Amino acid sequence: MRRFAWAVFALFLAAQLPVALADVKVKTRNTMAGHTSESTVYIKGPRQRSEQSYGPGMSVTTVLQCDQKRQIQINNACKVYLVTPFGDEDETGAEAASEPASARQPAAKSSAAPRGGVVTFTNTVTDTGERQQMFEFSARHIKSSMRSEPSPDACAKEKFSMETDGWYANVSVGLTCHTAAARASARSVAPPQKPECQDKMRFRRSGAGQLGYPLKETRTMTAGGQSFTTSTETLELSRATLDPALFDLPAGYREVSSFQQLMCAPDMGAMMAQAMKGQVSEEDMAAATAAAGAYHPAQSKGGGVLRIGVVRLENKAKSSADLAQAREMLMEQIRGYEAEAVPLDATSPDDIQAEARRKNCDFILYTNLTRLKAPGKVGGLFGAATGLGTGKYEAAVDFRLFLTGQSTPRLASSASNKEGSEEMEVMGSVFDTEAREVVEEARRKR
């Protein structure tokens, strides 16, 4: 009966809003943490395509497939994609608790159940009753709020709230899954949880307001005692004929299982630890190694190839940085300058030299993280989901490059950046500088 009613309602909308049947191209202005940018959104029926930048050279294309109840995030640079289902809601509008991705991994050999609780997100949507004609559509003035509430036994203790004020319209029949897509995004970028402590996320909603596509929207978010505002405004809206392939899985791309892998930086350190506990299969470990472009003993170095062994990073900044992920980011930057980068996991100088020789490394690179600062950074689940903070991110490294078999460095230098708007941006900039200097010096000194 519900499916029949929805079908009748969709036909009614098609009769009342003929404009909505055409493909749509939307140009928007986005303001986030004081930075303004413009982007283009493409809409075809129940599907939407947009692009989000995560820093220089790092962007993700997001496709909403309301008809398939899922979100697809695509990284064209690495030719990978991540699929996140929206999840089902029951009759009352309360969604069942969602397991974190880590909880869906093969169970550990240990019989001990992980600790953790539930973080409940309550979304309230209120239709003010105001209407306004915007770009040939009747836009609804909707106010909504979302608040998180961790249970007493939850691992994540931080609370956050978000107030939204916007004008929404049925730009395309069937494109009605923006609320579900927001939940999917929160799940996809949520920070990895520790095996011994894993929370579930529960989403509840109340109110009869219908959102739709945001023609104009302002959000004020509060977390960790700090507030900031983001806004989106439609500048142009036109009809277009769009290729259906833009809104589907990309041919020839590889599917990954986490946002970290989507950004081409699988946490090899964490996976090694899980593999030792039996939580990751040999097949998954091999796939992750291939995704990271890491060294495999079966590989042999071709003639003329420059190979740099990257030692585990030292954290002299006294920060909570994920050093395994930071090293993967550094190695990706080195590969971007047409050199090979492989991890060296030994700890003593003699063992590092021996491992470098086994892996046919021409050079050995040591890196110390000397500074990583995020003033006013919003942490926890909310911070990871939005990628926002206040102030400027800062990062600095010292590094030394040795020819394999020698004890005197061929290069001793440093790199820093104090003007990053995102943590990934400032880290990527610092590692890009290091990678460029290292590869240039290595090519001169070979």
C-alpha positions in Angstrom: 0.0 0.0 0.0 2.8 2.5 0.9 4.5 1.8 -2.5 1.3 2.4 -4.3 0.7 5.6 -2.5 4.2 6.8 -3.3 3.7 6.0 -6.9 0.5 8.0 -7.0 2.3 10.9 -5.3 5.2 10.8 -7.8 2.7 11.0 -10.7 1.0 13.9 -9.0 4.3 15.8 -8.7 5.1 15.0 -12.4 1.7 16.5 -13.4 2.1 19.6 -11.2 5.8 20.4 -11.8 6.7 19.6 -15.5 10.0 21.6 -15.1 11.2 19.0 -12.6 11.3 16.3 -15.3 14.2 17.8 -17.1 17.9 17.2 -16.2 19.2 20.1 -14.1 22.6 21.8 -13.8 23.1 24.0 -10.7 25.9 26.4 -10.0 26.4 27.1 -6.3 28.4 29.3 -4.1 29.7 27.6 -0.9 31.1 29.4 2.1 32.9 27.2 4.7 35.0 28.4 7.6 35.5 31.8 6.0 36.5 30.3 2.6 34.3 30.8 -0.5 34.2 28.6 -3.6 31.9 27.8 -6.4 30.9 24.3 -7.7 28.5 22.6 -10.1 25.9 20.1 -9.2 24.2 17.8 -11.8 20.8 16.3 -11.2 19.0 13.6 -13.3 15.8 12.2 -11.9 16.4 10.6 -8.5 20.2 11.0 -8.8 22.7 13.8 -8.1 26.4 14.3 -8.8 28.6 16.8 -7.0 32.3 17.3 -6.2 34.0 18.0 -2.8 37.6 19.2 -2.4 39.7 17.9 0.5 42.7 19.9 -0.3 45.1 20.4 -3.3 44.9 17.4 -5.6 42.4 15.6 -3.4 38.7 15.7 -4.5 35.9 13.3 -4.2 32.9 13.1 -6.6 29.7 12.2 -4.7 26.8 10.5 -6.5 23.4 10.2 -4.7 21.3 7.4 -6.0 18.0 7.9 -4.2 16.4 5.1 -6.3 19.1 2.6 -5.1 19.2 4.1 -1.5 22.9 4.5 -1.6 25.7 7.1 -1.9 28.8 6.5 -4.1 32.0 8.5 -3.5 34.5 8.4 -6.3 38.2 9.3 -6.3 39.2 9.7 -10.0 42.9 10.2 -9.2 43.1 6.6 -7.8 40.3 5.1 -9.8 38.5 3.8 -6.7 35.0 4.2 -5.3 33.1 3.7 -2.0 29.5 2.6 -1.7 27.5 3.5 1.4 23.9 2.3 1.8 21.5 4.8 3.3 20.0 2.3 5.8 16.3 1.7 6.4 13.9 3.5 8.6 10.9 1.9 10.4 7.3 3.1 10.5 8.0 5.7 13.2 10.9 7.3 11.4 13.4 6.0 13.9 16.3 4.2 12.2 17.8 1.1 13.7 21.2 1.5 15.2 24.0 1.2 12.6 27.1 -0.8 13.2 30.4 0.8 12.5 32.3 -0.5 9.5 34.9 -2.0 11.8 32.2 -4.1 13.5 31.4 -5.7 10.1 35.0 -7.0 9.7 35.8 -10.7 10.4 35.5 -11.3 14.1 38.7 -11.5 16.1 39.8 -14.9 17.4 39.4 -13.6 20.9 35.9 -14.3 22.4 35.8 -11.0 24.3 33.0 -8.7 23.1 34.0 -5.1 22.4 32.9 -2.3 24.7 30.8 0.6 23.4 27.5 2.2 23.5 25.1 4.1 21.2 25.4 7.7 19.8 21.9 8.9 19.0 21.4 11.7 16.4 18.0 13.4 16.6 16.9 15.4 13.6 13.9 17.7 13.9 12.4 19.3 10.8 9.9 22.2 10.9 8.1 23.7 8.0 7.5 27.4 8.7 4.7 27.6 6.1 6.5 30.3 4.1 6.8 29.9 0.4 8.9 31.8 -2.2 9.3 31.4 -6.0 13.0 30.6 -6.7 14.3 29.5 -10.2 10.8 28.5 -11.4 10.2 26.4 -8.3 8.0 26.9 -5.2 10.6 26.8 -2.4 9.7 25.9 1.1 11.2 27.7 4.1 12.4 24.9 6.5 14.2 25.1 9.8 15.8 22.0 11.2 18.1 20.9 14.0 20.3 17.9 14.8 21.7 17.0 18.1 23.9 14.1 19.2 23.5 12.3 22.5 26.0 9.6 23.5 24.9 6.9 25.9 26.8 6.7 29.3 28.8 3.7 28.0 29.6 5.2 24.6 33.3 5.5 23.6 32.7 8.9 21.9 31.7 11.4 24.6 31.6 14.6 22.6 28.2 16.2 21.9 27.3 18.5 19.0 24.4 20.4 17.6 23.5 21.8 14.2 20.9 24.4 13.4 19.8 24.7 9.7 17.8 27.4 8.0 17.0 27.1 4.3 14.8 27.2 1.3 14.2 23.8 -0.4 12.4 22.7 -3.6 11.5 19.5 -5.5 14.0 20.3 -8.2 13.7 16.7 -9.5 11.1 14.0 -9.0 12.6 11.3 -6.8 15.5 13.3 -5.5 14.3 13.2 -1.9 17.1 11.4 -0.1 19.3 14.3 1.1 18.7 13.5 4.8 19.6 9.9 4.3 22.7 10.9 2.3 23.9 13.1 5.2 23.7 10.0 7.4 25.6 8.0 4.9 28.3 10.7 4.7 28.6 10.7 8.5 29.1 6.9 8.4 31.6 6.9 5.6 34.0 9.5 7.1 33.6 8.5 10.8 37.0 7.9 12.4 38.0 4.2 12.7 37.0 2.8 16.1 39.3 0.8 18.3 38.6 -2.9 18.2 38.0 -2.9 22.0 35.5 0.0 22.0 33.0 0.5 19.2 29.9 2.7 19.2 26.8 2.3 17.1 25.1 5.2 15.5 21.3 5.7 15.8 19.4 8.3 13.8 15.9 9.6 14.8 13.8 12.2 13.2 10.7 14.2 14.1 8.5 16.8 12.4 6.6 16.6 9.1 8.8 19.1 7.2 10.0 18.0 3.8 13.5 19.1 2.8 14.4 18.5 -0.9 17.1 20.3 -2.8 18.7 23.2 -0.9 18.4 26.3 -3.1 19.7 28.4 -0.2 20.9 27.1 3.1 22.8 28.2 6.2 24.1 25.9 9.0 25.4 26.8 12.4 27.3 24.0 14.1 28.4 23.8 17.7 30.9 21.3 19.1 33.5 21.4 21.8 32.2 24.7 23.0 32.8 26.4 19.6 30.4 27.4 16.9 30.9 28.2 13.2 28.7 28.7 10.2 28.6 27.3 6.6 26.3 28.4 3.8 25.3 27.3 0.3 23.5 29.5 -2.3 22.3 28.7 -5.8 23.6 31.1 -8.3 22.3 29.6 -11.5 19.9 26.8 -12.3 19.4 25.6 -15.9 18.0 22.6 -17.7 20.4 20.3 -19.5 20.7 16.9 -21.1 23.1 14.8 -19.0 24.7 11.5 -19.7 23.3 8.7 -17.4 26.8 7.4 -17.0 27.7 10.4 -14.8 25.4 9.1 -12.1 26.4 5.4 -12.1 29.4 3.3 -10.9 32.5 4.2 -13.0 33.7 1.5 -15.3 37.1 0.1 -14.6 37.3 1.5 -11.1 38.0 -0.6 -8.0 35.6 -0.7 -5.0 37.1 0.1 -1.5 35.6 -0.4 1.9 36.6 2.7 3.8 36.9 6.5 3.4 40.6 6.2 4.2 41.2 3.8 1.3 39.0 6.1 -0.9 41.6 8.8 -0.2 44.4 6.4 -1.3 45.8 6.1 2.1 45.0 2.7 3.8 46.2 2.5 7.4 48.7 -0.2 6.9 49.9 0.0 10.5 46.4 -0.7 11.9 45.8 -3.4 9.4 49.1 -5.1 10.4 48.0 -5.0 14.0 44.6 -6.5 13.1 46.2 -9.1 10.9 48.3 -10.3 13.9 45.0 -10.7 15.8 43.3 -12.6 13.0 40.9 -9.8 12.3 42.1 -9.2 8.7 42.4 -12.0 6.1 45.5 -12.5 4.0 43.4 -11.5 0.9 42.3 -8.2 2.5 45.9 -7.4 3.6 47.2 -8.1 0.1 44.5 -5.9 -1.4 45.3 -3.1 1.0 49.0 -3.4 0.2 48.3 -3.1 -3.5 46.1 -0.1 -2.9 48.8 1.6 -1.0 51.4 0.8 -3.7 53.5 -0.7 -1.0 56.5 -3.0 -1.5 55.9 -6.7 -2.0 58.8 -9.2 -1.8 57.9 -10.6 -5.2 58.4 -7.3 -6.9 61.7 -6.6 -8.5 63.0 -3.1 -9.4 63.4 -2.3 -13.0 66.4 -0.6 -14.5 66.5 3.2 -14.1 63.9 3.2 -11.3 64.6 5.3 -8.3 63.4 3.6 -5.1 63.3 5.4 -1.7 62.8 3.5 1.5 60.7 5.5 4.0 61.4 4.8 7.7 58.5 5.0 10.2 57.9 8.6 11.2 58.9 9.9 14.6 56.4 12.1 16.5 58.3 14.9 18.2 55.2 17.2 18.1 53.6 15.3 21.0 50.4 15.2 18.9 47.9 12.4 18.4 48.7 12.1 14.7 48.3 8.7 13.0 51.9 8.2 12.0 51.1 5.1 9.8 48.6 7.1 7.8 51.0 10.1 7.6 53.8 7.8 6.2 51.3 6.5 3.6 50.5 10.1 2.6 54.3 10.9 2.3 54.9 7.9 0.1 52.0 8.9 -2.2 53.6 12.3 -2.6 57.0 10.7 -3.5 55.3 8.5 -6.1 53.7 11.6 -7.5 57.3 12.7 -8.5 57.8 9.5 -10.5 59.9 7.6 -7.9 59.1 4.5 -6.0 58.4 4.7 -2.3 58.4 1.6 0.0 58.0 1.3 3.7 60.9 0.3 6.0 59.6 -1.1 9.2 62.9 -2.0 11.0 63.8 0.2 14.0 67.5 0.1 14.6 69.9 1.7 12.1 71.6 -1.6 11.2 68.3 -3.4 10.6 67.0 -0.4 8.6 70.1 -0.6 6.3 69.6 -4.4 5.9 65.9 -4.1 5.1 66.7 -1.3 2.6 69.2 -3.6 0.8 66.7 -6.5 0.7 64.2 -4.2 -0.9 66.6 -2.8 -3.4 66.3 0.8 -2.1 68.6 3.4 -3.5 68.0 5.8 -0.6 66.6 5.8 2.9 64.4 8.7 4.2 64.0 9.6 7.9 61.2 12.0 8.8 60.4 13.7 12.1 57.0 15.3 12.7 58.0 18.4 14.7 54.7 20.3 14.7 51.0 19.5 14.1 48.6 22.1 15.5 44.9 22.7 14.8 43.6 25.7 16.8 40.0 25.4 17.6 39.7 22.1 15.9 36.4 20.3 16.4 37.2 16.7 17.2 35.4 13.4 17.5 32.7 12.0 15.1 31.4 15.4 14.1 34.8 16.9 13.3 35.7 13.9 11.1 32.3 14.1 9.4 32.6 17.8 8.5 36.4 18.3 8.3 35.9 21.7 9.8 37.6 23.7 12.5 38.5 27.3 13.4 41.8 29.0 12.9 44.7 27.8 10.8 46.2 24.4 10.8 50.0 24.2 11.1 52.4 21.4 10.4 56.2 21.0 10.2 58.7 18.2 9.6 62.5 17.6 9.6 63.9 15.0 7.2 67.1 13.4 6.3 68.0 11.4 3.1 70.8 8.8 3.1 72.3 6.8 0.3 71.8 3.1 1.2 74.9 1.9 2.9 76.1 5.3 4.0 75.9 7.1 7.4 76.3 10.7 6.2 73.0 12.3 5.0 72.9 13.5 1.4 70.1 15.9 2.4 69.0 17.4 5.7 66.1 19.8 5.5 62.7 20.8 6.8 59.3 21.9 5.6 56.4 23.7 7.2 53.0 25.2 6.5 51.1 27.6 8.8 48.2 28.5 6.5 46.2 25.3 6.1 42.4 25.4 6.2 42.2 21.7 6.7 44.5 19.1 8.4 44.8 17.0 5.2 45.6 20.1 3.2 48.4 21.3 5.5 49.9 17.8 5.9 49.7 17.2 2.2 51.5 20.5 1.5 54.3 19.8 3.9 54.8 16.2 2.5 54.7 17.6 -1.0 57.6 19.9 -0.3 59.5 17.1 1.4 58.9 14.7 -1.5 59.9 17.2 -4.1 63.2 18.1 -2.4 64.0 14.4 -1.7 63.4 13.2 -5.2 65.3 16.1 -6.8 68.3 15.5 -4.5 68.1 11.7 -5.1 68.2 12.2 -8.8 71.2 14.5 -8.6 73.2 12.2 -6.3 72.6 8.8 -7.9 
